[in-house]
Short mmCIF file of C-alpha atoms in Angstrom, two decimals:
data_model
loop_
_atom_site.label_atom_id
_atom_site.label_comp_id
_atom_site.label_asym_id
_atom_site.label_seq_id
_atom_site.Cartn_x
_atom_site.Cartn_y
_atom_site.Cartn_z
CA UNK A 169 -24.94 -48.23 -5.31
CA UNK A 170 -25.72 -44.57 -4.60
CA UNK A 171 -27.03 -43.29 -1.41
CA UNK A 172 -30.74 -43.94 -1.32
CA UNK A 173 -32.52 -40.94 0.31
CA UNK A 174 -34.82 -40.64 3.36
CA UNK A 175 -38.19 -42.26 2.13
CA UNK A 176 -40.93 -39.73 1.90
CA UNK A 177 -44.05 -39.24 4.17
CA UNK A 178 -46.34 -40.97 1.65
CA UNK A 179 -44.01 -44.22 1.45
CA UNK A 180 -44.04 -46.51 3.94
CA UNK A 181 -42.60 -45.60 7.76
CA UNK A 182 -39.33 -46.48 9.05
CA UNK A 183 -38.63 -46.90 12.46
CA UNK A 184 -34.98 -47.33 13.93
CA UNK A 185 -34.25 -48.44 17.60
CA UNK A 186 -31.37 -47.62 19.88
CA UNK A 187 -30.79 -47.44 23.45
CA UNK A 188 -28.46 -44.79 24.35
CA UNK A 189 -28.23 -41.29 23.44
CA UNK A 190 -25.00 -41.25 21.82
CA UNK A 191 -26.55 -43.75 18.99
CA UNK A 192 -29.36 -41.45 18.54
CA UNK A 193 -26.48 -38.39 18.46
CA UNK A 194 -24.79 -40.71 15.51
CA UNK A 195 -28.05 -41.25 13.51
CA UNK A 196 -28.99 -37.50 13.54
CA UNK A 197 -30.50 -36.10 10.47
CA UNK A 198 -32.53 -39.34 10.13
CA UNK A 199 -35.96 -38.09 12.08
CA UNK A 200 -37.76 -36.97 9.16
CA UNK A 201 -40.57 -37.52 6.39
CA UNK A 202 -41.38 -40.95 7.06
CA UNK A 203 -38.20 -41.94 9.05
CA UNK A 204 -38.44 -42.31 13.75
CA UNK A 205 -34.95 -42.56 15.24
CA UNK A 206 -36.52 -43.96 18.69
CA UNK A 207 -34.36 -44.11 21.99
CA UNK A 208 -35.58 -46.72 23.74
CA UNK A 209 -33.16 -46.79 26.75
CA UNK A 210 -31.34 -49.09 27.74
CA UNK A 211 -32.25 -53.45 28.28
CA UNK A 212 -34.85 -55.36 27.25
CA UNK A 213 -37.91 -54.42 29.02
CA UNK A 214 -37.36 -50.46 28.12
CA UNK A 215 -37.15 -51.40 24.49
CA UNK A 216 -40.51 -53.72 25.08
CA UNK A 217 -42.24 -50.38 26.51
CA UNK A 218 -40.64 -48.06 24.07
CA UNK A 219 -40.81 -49.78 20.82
CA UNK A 220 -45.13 -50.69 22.33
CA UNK A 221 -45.60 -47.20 22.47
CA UNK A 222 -44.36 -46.00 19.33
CA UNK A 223 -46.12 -48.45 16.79
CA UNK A 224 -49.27 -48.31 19.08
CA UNK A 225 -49.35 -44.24 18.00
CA UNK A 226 -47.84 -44.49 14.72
CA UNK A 227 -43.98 -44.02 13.86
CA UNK A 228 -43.10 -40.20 13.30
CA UNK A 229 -46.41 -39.06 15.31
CA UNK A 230 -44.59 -37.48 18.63
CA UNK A 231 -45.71 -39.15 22.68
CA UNK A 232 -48.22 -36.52 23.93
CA UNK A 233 -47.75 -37.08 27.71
CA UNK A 234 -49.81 -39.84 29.84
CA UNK A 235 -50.27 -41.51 26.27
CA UNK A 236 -50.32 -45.44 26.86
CA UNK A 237 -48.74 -47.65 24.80
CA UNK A 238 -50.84 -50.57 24.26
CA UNK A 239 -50.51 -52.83 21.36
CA UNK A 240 -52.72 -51.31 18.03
CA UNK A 241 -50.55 -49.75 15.57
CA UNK A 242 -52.62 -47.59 13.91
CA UNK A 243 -53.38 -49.17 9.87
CA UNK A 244 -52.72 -52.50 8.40
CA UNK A 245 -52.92 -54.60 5.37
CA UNK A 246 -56.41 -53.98 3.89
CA UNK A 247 -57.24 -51.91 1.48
CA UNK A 248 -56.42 -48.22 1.89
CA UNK A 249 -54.68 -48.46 5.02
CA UNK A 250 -51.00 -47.58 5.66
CA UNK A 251 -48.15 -49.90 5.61
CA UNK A 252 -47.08 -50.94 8.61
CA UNK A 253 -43.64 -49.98 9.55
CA UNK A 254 -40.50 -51.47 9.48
CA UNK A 255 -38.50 -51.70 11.96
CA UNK A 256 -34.09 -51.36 12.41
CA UNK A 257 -32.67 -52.17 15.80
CA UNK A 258 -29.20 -50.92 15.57
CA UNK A 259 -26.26 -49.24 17.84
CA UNK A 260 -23.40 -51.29 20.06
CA UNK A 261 -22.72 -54.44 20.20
CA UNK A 262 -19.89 -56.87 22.11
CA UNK A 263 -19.01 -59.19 19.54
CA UNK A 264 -18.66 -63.03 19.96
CA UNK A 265 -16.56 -64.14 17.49
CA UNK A 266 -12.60 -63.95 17.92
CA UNK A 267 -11.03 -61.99 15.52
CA UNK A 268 -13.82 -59.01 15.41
CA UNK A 269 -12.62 -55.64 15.92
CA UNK A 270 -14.43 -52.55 17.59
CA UNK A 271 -16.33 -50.92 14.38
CA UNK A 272 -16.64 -54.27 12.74
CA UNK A 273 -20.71 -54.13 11.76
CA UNK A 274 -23.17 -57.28 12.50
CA UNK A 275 -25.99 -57.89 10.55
CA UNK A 276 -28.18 -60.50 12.60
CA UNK A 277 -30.17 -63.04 10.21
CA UNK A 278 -32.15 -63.78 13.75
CA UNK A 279 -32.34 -62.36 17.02
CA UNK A 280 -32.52 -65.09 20.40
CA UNK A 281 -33.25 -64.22 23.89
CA UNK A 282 -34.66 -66.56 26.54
CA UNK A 283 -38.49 -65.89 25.21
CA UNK A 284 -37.36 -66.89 21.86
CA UNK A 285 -36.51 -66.26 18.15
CA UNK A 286 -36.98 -63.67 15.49
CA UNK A 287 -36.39 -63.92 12.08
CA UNK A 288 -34.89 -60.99 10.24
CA UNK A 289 -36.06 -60.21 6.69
CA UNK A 290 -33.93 -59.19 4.10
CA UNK A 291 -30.21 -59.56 5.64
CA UNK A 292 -28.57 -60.79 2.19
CA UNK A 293 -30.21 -56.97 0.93
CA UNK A 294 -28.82 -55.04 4.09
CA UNK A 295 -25.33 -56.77 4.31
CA UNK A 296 -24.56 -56.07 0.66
CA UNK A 297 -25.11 -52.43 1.30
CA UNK A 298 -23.33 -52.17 4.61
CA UNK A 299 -20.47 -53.93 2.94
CA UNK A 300 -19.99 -51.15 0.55
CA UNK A 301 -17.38 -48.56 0.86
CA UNK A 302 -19.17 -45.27 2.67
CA UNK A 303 -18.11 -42.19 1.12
CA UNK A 304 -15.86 -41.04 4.67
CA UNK A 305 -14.36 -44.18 4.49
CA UNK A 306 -13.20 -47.39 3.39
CA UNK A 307 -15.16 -50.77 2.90
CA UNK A 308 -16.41 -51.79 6.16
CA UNK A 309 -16.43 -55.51 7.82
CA UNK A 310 -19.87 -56.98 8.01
CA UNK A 311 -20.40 -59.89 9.87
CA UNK A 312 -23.63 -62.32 9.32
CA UNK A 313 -25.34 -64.57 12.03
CA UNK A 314 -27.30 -64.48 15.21
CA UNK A 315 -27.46 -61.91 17.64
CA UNK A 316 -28.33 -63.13 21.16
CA UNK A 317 -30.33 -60.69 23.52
CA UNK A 318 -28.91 -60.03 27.33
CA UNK A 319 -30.09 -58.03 30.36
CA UNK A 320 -26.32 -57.56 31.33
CA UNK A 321 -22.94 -56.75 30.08
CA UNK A 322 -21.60 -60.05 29.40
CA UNK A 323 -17.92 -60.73 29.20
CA UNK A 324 -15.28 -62.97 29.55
CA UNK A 325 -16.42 -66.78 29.93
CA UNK A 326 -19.72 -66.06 29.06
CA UNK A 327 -19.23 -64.27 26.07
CA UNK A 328 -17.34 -67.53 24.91
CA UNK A 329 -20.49 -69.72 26.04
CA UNK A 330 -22.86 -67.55 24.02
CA UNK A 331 -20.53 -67.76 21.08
CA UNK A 332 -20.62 -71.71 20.95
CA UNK A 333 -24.57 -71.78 20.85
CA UNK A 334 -23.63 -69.80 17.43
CA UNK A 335 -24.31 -66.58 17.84
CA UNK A 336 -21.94 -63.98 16.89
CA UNK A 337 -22.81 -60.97 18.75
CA UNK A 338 -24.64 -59.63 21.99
CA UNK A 339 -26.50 -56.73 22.73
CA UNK A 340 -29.83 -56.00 25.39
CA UNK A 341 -31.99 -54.53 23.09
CA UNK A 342 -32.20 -56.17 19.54
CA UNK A 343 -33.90 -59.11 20.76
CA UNK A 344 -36.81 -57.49 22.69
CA UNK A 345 -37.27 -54.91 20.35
CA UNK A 346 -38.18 -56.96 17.15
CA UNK A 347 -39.90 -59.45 19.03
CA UNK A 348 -42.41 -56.43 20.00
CA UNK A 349 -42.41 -54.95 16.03
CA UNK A 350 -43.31 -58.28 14.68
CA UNK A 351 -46.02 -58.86 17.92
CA UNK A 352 -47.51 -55.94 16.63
CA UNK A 353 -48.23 -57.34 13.62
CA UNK A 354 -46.42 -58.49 9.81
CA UNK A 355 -43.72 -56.54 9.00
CA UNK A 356 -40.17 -56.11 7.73
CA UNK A 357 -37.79 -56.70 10.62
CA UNK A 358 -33.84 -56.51 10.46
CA UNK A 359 -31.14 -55.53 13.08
CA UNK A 360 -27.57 -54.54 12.81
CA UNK A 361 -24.67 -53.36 15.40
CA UNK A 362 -21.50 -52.11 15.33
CA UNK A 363 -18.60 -53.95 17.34
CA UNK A 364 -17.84 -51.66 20.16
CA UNK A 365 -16.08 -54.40 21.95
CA UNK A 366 -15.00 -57.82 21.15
CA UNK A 367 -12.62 -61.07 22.87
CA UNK A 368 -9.60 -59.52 22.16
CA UNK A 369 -10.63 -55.93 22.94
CA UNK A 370 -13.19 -55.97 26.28
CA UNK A 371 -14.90 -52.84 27.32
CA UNK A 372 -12.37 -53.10 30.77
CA UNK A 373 -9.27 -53.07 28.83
CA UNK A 374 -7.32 -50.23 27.67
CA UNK A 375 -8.36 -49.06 23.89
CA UNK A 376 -11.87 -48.93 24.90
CA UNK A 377 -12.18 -44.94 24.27
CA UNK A 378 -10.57 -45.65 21.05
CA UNK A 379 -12.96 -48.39 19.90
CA UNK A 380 -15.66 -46.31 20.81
CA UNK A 381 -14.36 -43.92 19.24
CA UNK A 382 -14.28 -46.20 15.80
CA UNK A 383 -18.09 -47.78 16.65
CA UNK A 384 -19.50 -44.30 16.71
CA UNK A 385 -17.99 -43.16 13.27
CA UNK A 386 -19.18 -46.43 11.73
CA UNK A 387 -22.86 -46.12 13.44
CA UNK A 388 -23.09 -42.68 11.69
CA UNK A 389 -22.40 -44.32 8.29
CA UNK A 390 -25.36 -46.85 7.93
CA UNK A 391 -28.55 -45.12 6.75
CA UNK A 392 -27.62 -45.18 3.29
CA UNK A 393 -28.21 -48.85 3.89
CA UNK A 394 -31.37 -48.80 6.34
CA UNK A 395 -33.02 -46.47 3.57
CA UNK A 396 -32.02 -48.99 0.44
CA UNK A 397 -33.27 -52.26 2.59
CA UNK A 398 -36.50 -49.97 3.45
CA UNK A 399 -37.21 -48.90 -0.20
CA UNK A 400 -36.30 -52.48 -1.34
CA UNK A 401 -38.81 -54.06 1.11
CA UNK A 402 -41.54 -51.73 -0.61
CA UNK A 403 -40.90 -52.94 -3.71
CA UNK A 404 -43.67 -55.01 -6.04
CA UNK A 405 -43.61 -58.45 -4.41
CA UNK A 406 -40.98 -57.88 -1.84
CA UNK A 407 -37.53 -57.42 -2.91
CA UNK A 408 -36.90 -58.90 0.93
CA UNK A 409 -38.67 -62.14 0.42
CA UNK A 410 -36.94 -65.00 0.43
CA UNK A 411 -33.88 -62.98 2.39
CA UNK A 412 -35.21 -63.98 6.07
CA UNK A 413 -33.00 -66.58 6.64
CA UNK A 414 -29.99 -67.93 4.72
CA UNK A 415 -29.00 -70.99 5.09
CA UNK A 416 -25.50 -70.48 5.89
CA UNK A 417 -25.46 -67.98 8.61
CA UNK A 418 -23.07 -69.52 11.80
CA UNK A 419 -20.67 -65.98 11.76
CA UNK A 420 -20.36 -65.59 7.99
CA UNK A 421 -17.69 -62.69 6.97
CA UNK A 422 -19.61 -61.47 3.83
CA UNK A 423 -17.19 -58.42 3.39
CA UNK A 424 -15.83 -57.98 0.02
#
């Protein structure tokens, strides 16, 4: 597959989450034409606010100060009205699973937190393109299942209760923020994370800078694939239908 480009201002708008400012450093070069890198900050309740705010005004309009963000995203469905915009959550992750390694990607098929469930649309579309070999490197690890939301680092004996309710990675943001997107109305939803941490390598351990080190150059390799799930989900009759929610998702490898 080649590198789809950045879609255009007259296509449909792309908006991708992250928390933290070294995420937004790694998907630089991405705020443009049609395309919002939002930092949200970090936990749940900042990405609420900050992912509110942004579809209320429209993605790649800029905050004016004192602007509220109520719900309202500006267009729709009807006739002559823009698309609304899909939405990426991505950055770090701890992963779940034993035998993930820091730079390992995650591609959630739902997100969970305690206020529920979100199904992700088009993860067989997004997988197969992260799975790919990037052009600065080889072919990365993708991992497929649920991504739980927390409002904490978790670790140690939590991290292995999360895993047995199935899920196969954690983060404090995901959750939240595509629960907002798809409050705000219909629209293509997906997240994905790169392993910064997993059971066999914990943020407190030594190797940490070095898996950091090896999430960051994967995070900066991955909108090639946002851009091809984006233009595929503008497609005639939804390229990303019927991808919402495979049926075998518990922690699926789908590397190649």
């Amino acid at each position: 597959m080649s590198a789809d480009p950045a879609p255009e201002p007259d296509s449909g708008p792309l908006l991708i989450a992250c928390a933290l400012g070294i995420e937004r450093f790694a998907l630089r070069g991405a705020g443009a034409g049609a395309v919002t890198v939002l930092r949200t900050g970090m936990g749940p309740r900042s990405a609420e606010r900050a992912v509110a705010r942004a579809l209320a005004r429209g993605p790649g309009r800029p905050a004016r100060p004192g602007e509220p963000g109520e719900p309202g995203e500006p267009g729709g469905s009807g006739p002559g009205t823009p698309p609304r915009a899909a939405v990426i959550a991505t950055g770090f992750c701890a992963g779940l699973a034993p035998g993930m390694h820091p730079g390992d990607l995650v591609v959630a098929d739902e997100t969970r937190d305690p206020a529920g469930s979100t199904v992700c649309t088009g993860v067989r579309v997004l997988a197969d393109a992260l799975s790919r070999p990037s052009p600065s490197g080889p072919r990365r690890a993708v991992h497929l299942g649920p991504v739980v939301g927390s409002d904490h680092v978790v670790r140690g004996a939590e991290r292995a209760a999360l895993h047995r309710t199935g899920a196969i990675a954690v983060d404090m943001e995901s959750a939240a923020t595509l629960r907002t997107a798809v409050r705000h109305g219909v629209r293509p939803v997906a997240a994905v994370r790169v392993v910064v941490d997993a059971p066999e390598h914990e943020l407190v351990r030594i190797g940490t800078l070095r898996g950091g080190i090896s999430a960051f150059r994967v995070l900066r390799t991955v909108l090639p694939a946002f851009f091809h799930w984006h233009r595929s989900s503008l497609l005639p009759g939804g390229e990303l239908d019927g991808h919402a929610s495979p049926p075998d998702h518990p922690g699926r490898d789908v590397s190649l």
